[in-house]
């Protein structure tokens, strides 16, 4: 088993959109975006819409959490992977499943009933906070920022 070349993992409930598909991909030098989410892995319409945002030279894969855990270690070293998940629970499931995640960019978690807003783009509830604390205990750096040129902030300082 080889260690996959994961450049960055990002939590963004919008998954692939302009900021992810252009700004982050270019900044990282990624050539593969892996979206790990059970629902999206089965939704070809949503996949097609996300594919349209990516430059032609960037490939995308849409895997369930289980499939991501099962295949990520088979990735070629030539694949420069930008891993995108919808929420912190998906990120935690991947980390606990053995995906070598050491740094997470927390980009966007929409406000909904029962969540408190901790930044202009991130809202959390108690379940989210517990998941972030578990990730921290597992040694994951948790960096809140929307775009690469913003100053990042440790999300634990805000929750």
Tab-separated table of N, CA and C in Angstrom:
chain	number	residue	atom	x	y	z
A	1	UNK	N	0.838	-1.189	0.000
A	1	UNK	CA	0.000	0.000	0.000
A	1	UNK	C	0.880	1.249	0.000
A	2	UNK	N	0.591	2.152	-0.930
A	2	UNK	CA	1.349	3.398	-0.973
A	2	UNK	C	0.545	4.502	-0.301
A	3	UNK	N	1.252	5.541	0.098
A	3	UNK	CA	0.571	6.692	0.665
A	3	UNK	C	0.118	7.579	-0.486
A	4	UNK	N	-1.177	7.863	-0.560
A	4	UNK	CA	-1.664	8.696	-1.662
A	4	UNK	C	-1.156	10.130	-1.525
A	5	UNK	N	-1.002	10.784	-2.657
A	5	UNK	CA	-0.500	12.154	-2.699
A	5	UNK	C	-1.682	13.123	-2.527
A	6	UNK	N	-2.195	13.200	-1.287
A	6	UNK	CA	-3.310	14.106	-0.995
A	6	UNK	C	-2.720	15.468	-0.651
A	7	UNK	N	-2.955	16.433	-1.526
A	7	UNK	CA	-2.408	17.773	-1.335
A	7	UNK	C	-3.162	18.525	-0.245
A	8	UNK	N	-4.481	18.338	-0.209
A	8	UNK	CA	-5.321	19.037	0.758
A	8	UNK	C	-6.683	18.363	0.795
A	9	UNK	N	-7.298	18.386	1.956
A	9	UNK	CA	-8.691	17.969	2.114
A	9	UNK	C	-9.471	19.216	2.486
A	10	UNK	N	-10.609	19.427	1.827
A	10	UNK	CA	-11.436	20.611	2.079
A	10	UNK	C	-12.850	20.191	2.433
A	11	UNK	N	-13.394	20.819	3.477
A	11	UNK	CA	-14.809	20.669	3.808
A	11	UNK	C	-15.534	21.838	3.160
A	12	UNK	N	-16.460	21.509	2.261
A	12	UNK	CA	-17.237	22.548	1.582
A	12	UNK	C	-18.554	21.919	1.158
A	13	UNK	N	-19.652	22.347	1.786
A	13	UNK	CA	-20.919	21.684	1.468
A	13	UNK	C	-21.404	21.976	0.058
A	14	UNK	N	-20.722	22.861	-0.658
A	14	UNK	CA	-21.039	23.080	-2.079
A	14	UNK	C	-20.229	22.134	-2.961
A	15	UNK	N	-19.260	21.451	-2.381
A	15	UNK	CA	-18.347	20.532	-3.064
A	15	UNK	C	-17.563	21.269	-4.143
A	16	UNK	N	-17.705	20.893	-5.426
A	16	UNK	CA	-16.949	21.578	-6.482
A	16	UNK	C	-17.774	22.745	-7.008
A	17	UNK	N	-17.179	23.930	-6.948
A	17	UNK	CA	-17.775	25.152	-7.501
A	17	UNK	C	-16.591	26.008	-7.942
A	18	UNK	N	-16.826	27.229	-8.352
A	18	UNK	CA	-15.760	28.054	-8.902
A	18	UNK	C	-14.531	28.169	-8.020
A	19	UNK	N	-14.743	28.448	-6.734
A	19	UNK	CA	-13.631	28.615	-5.800
A	19	UNK	C	-12.784	27.343	-5.706
A	20	UNK	N	-13.451	26.214	-5.633
A	20	UNK	CA	-12.744	24.934	-5.531
A	20	UNK	C	-12.165	24.541	-6.882
A	21	UNK	N	-12.995	24.624	-7.925
A	21	UNK	CA	-12.612	24.117	-9.240
A	21	UNK	C	-11.532	24.912	-9.935
A	22	UNK	N	-11.391	26.178	-9.575
A	22	UNK	CA	-10.376	27.001	-10.227
A	22	UNK	C	-9.318	27.467	-9.218
A	23	UNK	N	-9.740	28.250	-8.239
A	23	UNK	CA	-8.789	28.878	-7.318
A	23	UNK	C	-7.958	27.856	-6.554
A	24	UNK	N	-8.619	26.937	-5.864
A	24	UNK	CA	-7.883	25.971	-5.045
A	24	UNK	C	-7.096	24.977	-5.897
A	25	UNK	N	-7.708	24.474	-6.968
A	25	UNK	CA	-7.023	23.502	-7.836
A	25	UNK	C	-5.734	24.108	-8.382
A	26	UNK	N	-5.802	25.363	-8.868
A	26	UNK	CA	-4.607	26.026	-9.408
A	26	UNK	C	-3.578	26.273	-8.313
A	27	UNK	N	-4.022	26.737	-7.166
A	27	UNK	CA	-3.116	27.024	-6.060
A	27	UNK	C	-2.365	25.759	-5.625
A	28	UNK	N	-3.074	24.653	-5.552
A	28	UNK	CA	-2.470	23.400	-5.083
A	28	UNK	C	-1.640	22.693	-6.154
A	29	UNK	N	-1.963	22.935	-7.422
A	29	UNK	CA	-1.334	22.174	-8.496
A	29	UNK	C	-1.920	20.774	-8.603
A	30	UNK	N	-3.187	20.640	-8.213
A	30	UNK	CA	-3.862	19.328	-8.254
A	30	UNK	C	-4.176	18.932	-9.697
A	31	UNK	N	-4.175	17.622	-9.959
A	31	UNK	CA	-4.629	17.140	-11.262
A	31	UNK	C	-5.818	16.181	-11.120
A	32	UNK	N	-6.243	15.966	-9.871
A	32	UNK	CA	-7.394	15.101	-9.610
A	32	UNK	C	-8.152	15.639	-8.400
A	33	UNK	N	-9.458	15.810	-8.586
A	33	UNK	CA	-10.319	16.170	-7.462
A	33	UNK	C	-11.149	14.935	-7.125
A	34	UNK	N	-11.048	14.487	-5.881
A	34	UNK	CA	-11.849	13.366	-5.413
A	34	UNK	C	-12.919	13.918	-4.483
A	35	UNK	N	-14.180	13.740	-4.874
A	35	UNK	CA	-15.297	14.119	-4.020
A	35	UNK	C	-15.745	12.851	-3.303
A	36	UNK	N	-15.639	12.863	-1.985
A	36	UNK	CA	-16.028	11.702	-1.184
A	36	UNK	C	-17.328	12.034	-0.459
A	37	UNK	N	-18.420	11.471	-0.988
A	37	UNK	CA	-19.734	11.708	-0.396
A	37	UNK	C	-20.692	10.644	-0.914
A	38	UNK	N	-21.417	10.012	-0.010
A	38	UNK	CA	-22.290	8.905	-0.399
A	38	UNK	C	-23.372	9.324	-1.388
A	39	UNK	N	-24.062	10.444	-1.143
A	39	UNK	CA	-25.147	10.875	-2.035
A	39	UNK	C	-24.639	11.261	-3.413
A	40	UNK	N	-23.599	12.077	-3.455
A	40	UNK	CA	-23.083	12.573	-4.736
A	40	UNK	C	-22.491	11.442	-5.568
A	41	UNK	N	-21.978	10.414	-4.915
A	41	UNK	CA	-21.386	9.296	-5.655
A	41	UNK	C	-22.428	8.584	-6.520
A	42	UNK	N	-23.711	8.789	-6.207
A	42	UNK	CA	-24.794	8.144	-6.972
A	42	UNK	C	-25.622	9.133	-7.790
A	43	UNK	N	-25.228	10.411	-7.815
A	43	UNK	CA	-26.011	11.447	-8.481
A	43	UNK	C	-25.263	11.967	-9.706
A	44	UNK	N	-25.537	11.352	-10.876
A	44	UNK	CA	-24.815	11.704	-12.103
A	44	UNK	C	-25.087	13.125	-12.569
A	45	UNK	N	-26.276	13.640	-12.299
A	45	UNK	CA	-26.598	15.016	-12.697
A	45	UNK	C	-25.711	15.992	-11.931
A	46	UNK	N	-25.624	15.820	-10.618
A	46	UNK	CA	-24.783	16.701	-9.814
A	46	UNK	C	-23.311	16.566	-10.217
A	47	UNK	N	-22.890	15.350	-10.526
A	47	UNK	CA	-21.512	15.131	-10.969
A	47	UNK	C	-21.233	15.887	-12.268
A	48	UNK	N	-22.155	15.821	-13.208
A	48	UNK	CA	-21.985	16.518	-14.492
A	48	UNK	C	-21.879	18.024	-14.298
A	49	UNK	N	-22.716	18.562	-13.409
A	49	UNK	CA	-22.670	20.001	-13.135
A	49	UNK	C	-21.322	20.390	-12.531
A	50	UNK	N	-20.804	19.576	-11.630
A	50	UNK	CA	-19.511	19.874	-11.013
A	50	UNK	C	-18.372	19.727	-12.018
A	51	UNK	N	-18.472	18.736	-12.914
A	51	UNK	CA	-17.438	18.544	-13.933
A	51	UNK	C	-17.287	19.786	-14.811
A	52	UNK	N	-18.401	20.493	-15.056
A	52	UNK	CA	-18.364	21.671	-15.933
A	52	UNK	C	-17.520	22.799	-15.339
A	53	UNK	N	-17.357	22.830	-14.033
A	53	UNK	CA	-16.593	23.891	-13.367
A	53	UNK	C	-15.088	23.667	-13.512
A	54	UNK	N	-14.684	22.406	-13.633
A	54	UNK	CA	-13.262	22.075	-13.647
A	54	UNK	C	-12.637	22.313	-15.020
A	55	UNK	N	-11.395	22.786	-15.037
A	55	UNK	CA	-10.673	22.870	-16.312
A	55	UNK	C	-10.553	21.471	-16.926
A	56	UNK	N	-10.463	21.400	-18.242
A	56	UNK	CA	-10.416	20.106	-18.944
A	56	UNK	C	-9.259	19.214	-18.507
A	57	UNK	N	-8.172	19.805	-18.043
A	57	UNK	CA	-6.994	19.012	-17.673
A	57	UNK	C	-7.107	18.396	-16.278
A	58	UNK	N	-8.158	18.738	-15.556
A	58	UNK	CA	-8.351	18.217	-14.202
A	58	UNK	C	-9.405	17.118	-14.230
A	59	UNK	N	-9.060	15.974	-13.670
A	59	UNK	CA	-10.013	14.878	-13.590
A	59	UNK	C	-10.760	14.944	-12.266
A	60	UNK	N	-11.952	14.361	-12.247
A	60	UNK	CA	-12.729	14.279	-11.011
A	60	UNK	C	-13.225	12.856	-10.832
A	61	UNK	N	-13.281	12.432	-9.591
A	61	UNK	CA	-13.853	11.138	-9.221
A	61	UNK	C	-14.856	11.403	-8.111
A	62	UNK	N	-15.954	10.666	-8.152
A	62	UNK	CA	-17.015	10.816	-7.166
A	62	UNK	C	-17.214	9.466	-6.497
A	63	UNK	N	-16.707	9.334	-5.280
A	63	UNK	CA	-16.726	8.063	-4.575
A	63	UNK	C	-17.550	8.171	-3.298
A	64	UNK	N	-18.144	7.046	-2.923
A	64	UNK	CA	-18.758	6.961	-1.592
A	64	UNK	C	-17.625	7.004	-0.568
A	65	UNK	N	-17.973	7.218	0.681
A	65	UNK	CA	-16.948	7.234	1.728
A	65	UNK	C	-16.216	5.888	1.785
A	66	UNK	N	-16.984	4.804	1.731
A	66	UNK	CA	-16.395	3.455	1.809
A	66	UNK	C	-15.433	3.217	0.645
A	67	UNK	N	-15.868	3.585	-0.570
A	67	UNK	CA	-15.004	3.365	-1.737
A	67	UNK	C	-13.738	4.219	-1.628
A	68	UNK	N	-13.862	5.441	-1.141
A	68	UNK	CA	-12.684	6.293	-0.970
A	68	UNK	C	-11.694	5.617	-0.026
A	69	UNK	N	-12.194	5.126	1.102
A	69	UNK	CA	-11.348	4.434	2.075
A	69	UNK	C	-10.689	3.203	1.436
A	70	UNK	N	-11.464	2.483	0.605
A	70	UNK	CA	-10.968	1.249	-0.004
A	70	UNK	C	-9.940	1.479	-1.115
A	71	UNK	N	-10.060	2.596	-1.870
A	71	UNK	CA	-9.207	2.760	-3.063
A	71	UNK	C	-8.152	3.851	-2.969
A	72	UNK	N	-8.223	4.728	-1.995
A	72	UNK	CA	-7.312	5.877	-1.974
A	72	UNK	C	-5.843	5.453	-1.936
A	73	UNK	N	-5.549	4.347	-1.279
A	73	UNK	CA	-4.155	3.896	-1.181
A	73	UNK	C	-3.653	3.263	-2.477
A	74	UNK	N	-4.548	3.072	-3.453
A	74	UNK	CA	-4.154	2.530	-4.753
A	74	UNK	C	-3.852	3.644	-5.754
A	75	UNK	N	-3.980	4.884	-5.322
A	75	UNK	CA	-3.749	6.019	-6.217
A	75	UNK	C	-2.302	6.036	-6.694
A	76	UNK	N	-2.116	6.429	-7.929
A	76	UNK	CA	-0.780	6.571	-8.485
A	76	UNK	C	-0.090	7.768	-7.833
A	77	UNK	N	1.220	7.673	-7.605
A	77	UNK	CA	1.952	8.821	-7.060
A	77	UNK	C	1.853	10.059	-7.966
A	78	UNK	N	1.555	9.827	-9.258
A	78	UNK	CA	1.415	10.947	-10.201
A	78	UNK	C	0.123	11.727	-9.974
A	79	UNK	N	-0.824	11.116	-9.257
A	79	UNK	CA	-2.095	11.793	-8.989
A	79	UNK	C	-1.906	12.750	-7.811
A	80	UNK	N	-2.081	14.036	-8.104
A	80	UNK	CA	-1.995	15.071	-7.074
A	80	UNK	C	-3.431	15.371	-6.653
A	81	UNK	N	-3.820	14.808	-5.514
A	81	UNK	CA	-5.234	14.728	-5.142
A	81	UNK	C	-5.682	15.883	-4.250
A	82	UNK	N	-6.769	16.496	-4.665
A	82	UNK	CA	-7.483	17.474	-3.841
A	82	UNK	C	-8.754	16.759	-3.413
A	83	UNK	N	-8.858	16.419	-2.136
A	83	UNK	CA	-9.974	15.650	-1.590
A	83	UNK	C	-11.018	16.616	-1.040
A	84	UNK	N	-12.254	16.519	-1.516
A	84	UNK	CA	-13.321	17.426	-1.098
A	84	UNK	C	-14.452	16.614	-0.474
A	85	UNK	N	-14.877	17.049	0.725
A	85	UNK	CA	-15.989	16.402	1.425
A	85	UNK	C	-17.046	17.450	1.749
A	86	UNK	N	-18.267	16.973	1.966
A	86	UNK	CA	-19.391	17.873	2.194
A	86	UNK	C	-19.450	18.419	3.617
A	87	UNK	N	-19.049	17.595	4.595
A	87	UNK	CA	-19.155	18.039	5.983
A	87	UNK	C	-18.084	17.379	6.848
A	88	UNK	N	-18.007	17.833	8.087
A	88	UNK	CA	-16.970	17.352	8.988
A	88	UNK	C	-17.177	15.878	9.349
A	89	UNK	N	-18.410	15.411	9.347
A	89	UNK	CA	-18.651	13.991	9.646
A	89	UNK	C	-18.036	13.103	8.555
A	90	UNK	N	-18.145	13.525	7.290
A	90	UNK	CA	-17.517	12.768	6.201
A	90	UNK	C	-15.994	12.763	6.373
A	91	UNK	N	-15.428	13.912	6.733
A	91	UNK	CA	-13.979	13.998	6.936
A	91	UNK	C	-13.536	13.062	8.058
A	92	UNK	N	-14.280	13.053	9.148
A	92	UNK	CA	-13.946	12.191	10.281
A	92	UNK	C	-14.054	10.712	9.901
A	93	UNK	N	-15.097	10.355	9.156
A	93	UNK	CA	-15.261	8.958	8.723
A	93	UNK	C	-14.069	8.520	7.871
A	94	UNK	N	-13.595	9.384	6.990
A	94	UNK	CA	-12.444	9.044	6.152
A	94	UNK	C	-11.181	8.876	7.001
A	95	UNK	N	-10.956	9.818	7.912
A	95	UNK	CA	-9.765	9.752	8.771
A	95	UNK	C	-9.790	8.481	9.621
A	96	UNK	N	-10.937	8.194	10.232
A	96	UNK	CA	-11.054	6.985	11.052
A	96	UNK	C	-10.961	5.718	10.212
A	97	UNK	N	-11.294	5.834	8.916
A	97	UNK	CA	-11.210	4.688	8.011
A	97	UNK	C	-9.818	4.458	7.442
A	98	UNK	N	-8.866	5.303	7.822
A	98	UNK	CA	-7.483	5.084	7.394
A	98	UNK	C	-6.995	5.980	6.274
A	99	UNK	N	-7.810	6.938	5.833
A	99	UNK	CA	-7.342	7.866	4.805
A	99	UNK	C	-6.360	8.828	5.481
A	100	UNK	N	-5.156	8.963	4.909
A	100	UNK	CA	-4.124	9.776	5.568
A	100	UNK	C	-4.376	11.281	5.413
A	101	UNK	N	-5.246	11.794	6.258
A	101	UNK	CA	-5.580	13.221	6.254
A	101	UNK	C	-4.859	13.861	7.440
A	102	UNK	N	-3.993	14.830	7.147
A	102	UNK	CA	-3.307	15.512	8.249
A	102	UNK	C	-3.633	16.998	8.296
A	103	UNK	N	-4.286	17.494	7.258
A	103	UNK	CA	-4.617	18.921	7.191
A	103	UNK	C	-5.982	19.065	6.514
A	104	UNK	N	-6.887	19.789	7.154
A	104	UNK	CA	-8.201	20.034	6.558
A	104	UNK	C	-8.428	21.529	6.457
A	105	UNK	N	-8.804	21.945	5.254
A	105	UNK	CA	-9.241	23.320	5.028
A	105	UNK	C	-10.753	23.334	5.231
A	106	UNK	N	-11.210	24.086	6.220
A	106	UNK	CA	-12.646	24.227	6.459
A	106	UNK	C	-13.080	25.459	5.665
A	107	UNK	N	-13.817	25.216	4.581
A	107	UNK	CA	-14.146	26.300	3.678
A	107	UNK	C	-15.558	26.830	3.804
A	108	UNK	N	-16.533	25.930	3.820
A	108	UNK	CA	-17.915	26.379	3.808
A	108	UNK	C	-18.821	25.337	4.459
A	109	UNK	N	-19.534	25.772	5.475
A	109	UNK	CA	-20.552	24.940	6.130
A	109	UNK	C	-21.744	25.866	6.372
A	110	UNK	N	-22.761	25.724	5.526
A	110	UNK	CA	-23.910	26.636	5.558
A	110	UNK	C	-24.596	26.677	6.919
A	111	UNK	N	-25.183	27.838	7.195
A	111	UNK	CA	-26.013	27.995	8.384
A	111	UNK	C	-27.326	27.243	8.175
A	112	UNK	N	-27.786	26.567	9.186
A	112	UNK	CA	-29.126	25.986	9.203
A	112	UNK	C	-29.631	26.030	10.634
A	113	UNK	N	-30.904	25.791	10.793
A	113	UNK	CA	-31.528	25.809	12.125
A	113	UNK	C	-30.721	24.969	13.099
A	114	UNK	N	-30.420	25.534	14.275
A	114	UNK	CA	-29.704	24.806	15.305
A	114	UNK	C	-28.190	24.956	15.244
A	115	UNK	N	-27.695	25.666	14.235
A	115	UNK	CA	-26.244	25.875	14.122
A	115	UNK	C	-25.905	27.308	14.505
A	116	UNK	N	-24.697	27.476	15.036
A	116	UNK	CA	-24.242	28.831	15.333
A	116	UNK	C	-23.163	29.214	14.328
A	117	UNK	N	-23.241	30.469	13.891
A	117	UNK	CA	-22.299	30.964	12.901
A	117	UNK	C	-21.004	31.366	13.608
A	118	UNK	N	-19.864	30.802	13.138
A	118	UNK	CA	-18.575	31.131	13.761
A	118	UNK	C	-17.674	31.945	12.830
A	119	UNK	N	-18.064	32.029	11.563
A	119	UNK	CA	-17.369	32.886	10.596
A	119	UNK	C	-18.384	33.215	9.510
A	120	UNK	N	-17.986	34.023	8.554
A	120	UNK	CA	-18.939	34.410	7.509
A	120	UNK	C	-19.385	33.224	6.659
A	121	UNK	N	-18.602	32.147	6.628
A	121	UNK	CA	-18.942	31.006	5.769
A	121	UNK	C	-19.128	29.688	6.511
A	122	UNK	N	-18.955	29.691	7.834
A	122	UNK	CA	-19.009	28.429	8.577
A	122	UNK	C	-19.932	28.539	9.787
A	123	UNK	N	-20.866	27.590	9.848
A	123	UNK	CA	-21.764	27.451	10.998
A	123	UNK	C	-21.684	26.016	11.488
A	124	UNK	N	-21.746	25.844	12.812
A	124	UNK	CA	-21.581	24.519	13.398
A	124	UNK	C	-22.631	24.250	14.466
A	125	UNK	N	-22.883	22.962	14.697
A	125	UNK	CA	-23.712	22.541	15.824
A	125	UNK	C	-22.845	21.668	16.734
A	126	UNK	N	-23.439	21.150	17.792
A	126	UNK	CA	-22.669	20.357	18.765
A	126	UNK	C	-22.027	19.127	18.130
A	127	UNK	N	-22.740	18.488	17.204
A	127	UNK	CA	-22.205	17.296	16.529
A	127	UNK	C	-20.962	17.655	15.703
A	128	UNK	N	-21.022	18.805	15.015
A	128	UNK	CA	-19.868	19.273	14.237
A	128	UNK	C	-18.682	19.545	15.156
A	129	UNK	N	-18.940	20.215	16.272
A	129	UNK	CA	-17.879	20.568	17.223
A	129	UNK	C	-17.200	19.311	17.750
A	130	UNK	N	-17.991	18.297	18.097
A	130	UNK	CA	-17.414	17.038	18.586
A	130	UNK	C	-16.550	16.379	17.513
A	131	UNK	N	-17.006	16.416	16.263
A	131	UNK	CA	-16.232	15.822	15.159
A	131	UNK	C	-14.915	16.580	14.963
A	132	UNK	N	-14.959	17.914	15.023
A	132	UNK	CA	-13.721	18.690	14.899
A	132	UNK	C	-12.756	18.363	16.033
A	133	UNK	N	-13.275	18.212	17.239
A	133	UNK	CA	-12.420	17.889	18.386
A	133	UNK	C	-11.791	16.502	18.228
A	134	UNK	N	-12.554	15.547	17.674
A	134	UNK	CA	-11.999	14.205	17.422
A	134	UNK	C	-10.882	14.284	16.389
A	135	UNK	N	-11.120	15.055	15.313
A	135	UNK	CA	-10.094	15.203	14.277
A	135	UNK	C	-8.828	15.823	14.868
A	136	UNK	N	-8.997	16.801	15.725
A	136	UNK	CA	-7.855	17.434	16.378
A	136	UNK	C	-7.087	16.406	17.210
A	137	UNK	N	-7.803	15.581	17.956
A	137	UNK	CA	-7.151	14.541	18.773
A	137	UNK	C	-6.413	13.523	17.906
A	138	UNK	N	-6.893	13.349	16.665
A	138	UNK	CA	-6.239	12.435	15.725
A	138	UNK	C	-5.065	13.110	15.005
A	139	UNK	N	-4.763	14.344	15.389
A	139	UNK	CA	-3.589	15.025	14.842
A	139	UNK	C	-3.824	15.817	13.570
A	140	UNK	N	-5.078	16.106	13.250
A	140	UNK	CA	-5.391	16.832	12.018
A	140	UNK	C	-5.365	18.336	12.284
A	141	UNK	N	-4.651	19.062	11.436
A	141	UNK	CA	-4.628	20.518	11.481
A	141	UNK	C	-5.924	21.025	10.845
A	142	UNK	N	-6.660	21.901	11.531
A	142	UNK	CA	-7.975	22.370	11.076
A	142	UNK	C	-7.908	23.865	10.772
A	143	UNK	N	-7.843	24.192	9.491
A	143	UNK	CA	-7.577	25.542	9.027
A	143	UNK	C	-8.804	26.132	8.333
A	144	UNK	N	-9.405	27.148	8.956
A	144	UNK	CA	-10.587	27.788	8.369
A	144	UNK	C	-10.138	28.923	7.464
A	145	UNK	N	-10.481	28.809	6.167
A	145	UNK	CA	-10.232	29.885	5.204
A	145	UNK	C	-11.004	29.582	3.923
A	146	UNK	N	-11.468	30.636	3.278
A	146	UNK	CA	-12.236	30.460	2.049
A	146	UNK	C	-11.363	30.263	0.826
A	147	UNK	N	-10.357	31.104	0.687
A	147	UNK	CA	-9.471	31.058	-0.484
A	147	UNK	C	-8.017	31.019	-0.010
A	148	UNK	N	-7.113	30.561	-0.871
A	148	UNK	CA	-5.726	30.362	-0.450
A	148	UNK	C	-5.025	31.603	0.106
A	149	UNK	N	-5.335	32.785	-0.426
A	149	UNK	CA	-4.597	33.974	0.010
A	149	UNK	C	-5.149	34.609	1.289
A	150	UNK	N	-6.223	34.032	1.850
A	150	UNK	CA	-6.719	34.488	3.151
A	150	UNK	C	-5.814	33.960	4.261
A	151	UNK	N	-5.788	34.686	5.368
A	151	UNK	CA	-5.066	34.194	6.540
A	151	UNK	C	-5.941	33.116	7.185
A	152	UNK	N	-5.402	31.941	7.368
A	152	UNK	CA	-6.154	30.848	7.975
A	152	UNK	C	-6.276	31.024	9.482
A	153	UNK	N	-7.267	30.338	10.038
A	153	UNK	CA	-7.491	30.381	11.472
A	153	UNK	C	-7.836	28.968	11.942
A	154	UNK	N	-7.277	28.567	13.087
A	154	UNK	CA	-7.598	27.270	13.638
A	154	UNK	C	-9.052	27.295	14.107
A	155	UNK	N	-9.866	26.421	13.546
A	155	UNK	CA	-11.300	26.437	13.849
A	155	UNK	C	-11.569	26.192	15.326
A	156	UNK	N	-10.687	25.484	16.011
A	156	UNK	CA	-10.897	25.204	17.430
A	156	UNK	C	-10.873	26.475	18.279
A	157	UNK	N	-10.233	27.531	17.778
A	157	UNK	CA	-10.199	28.803	18.488
A	157	UNK	C	-11.553	29.530	18.401
A	158	UNK	N	-12.406	29.085	17.475
A	158	UNK	CA	-13.685	29.767	17.233
A	158	UNK	C	-14.887	29.039	17.810
A	159	UNK	N	-14.690	27.761	18.178
A	159	UNK	CA	-15.855	26.975	18.628
A	159	UNK	C	-15.900	26.787	20.131
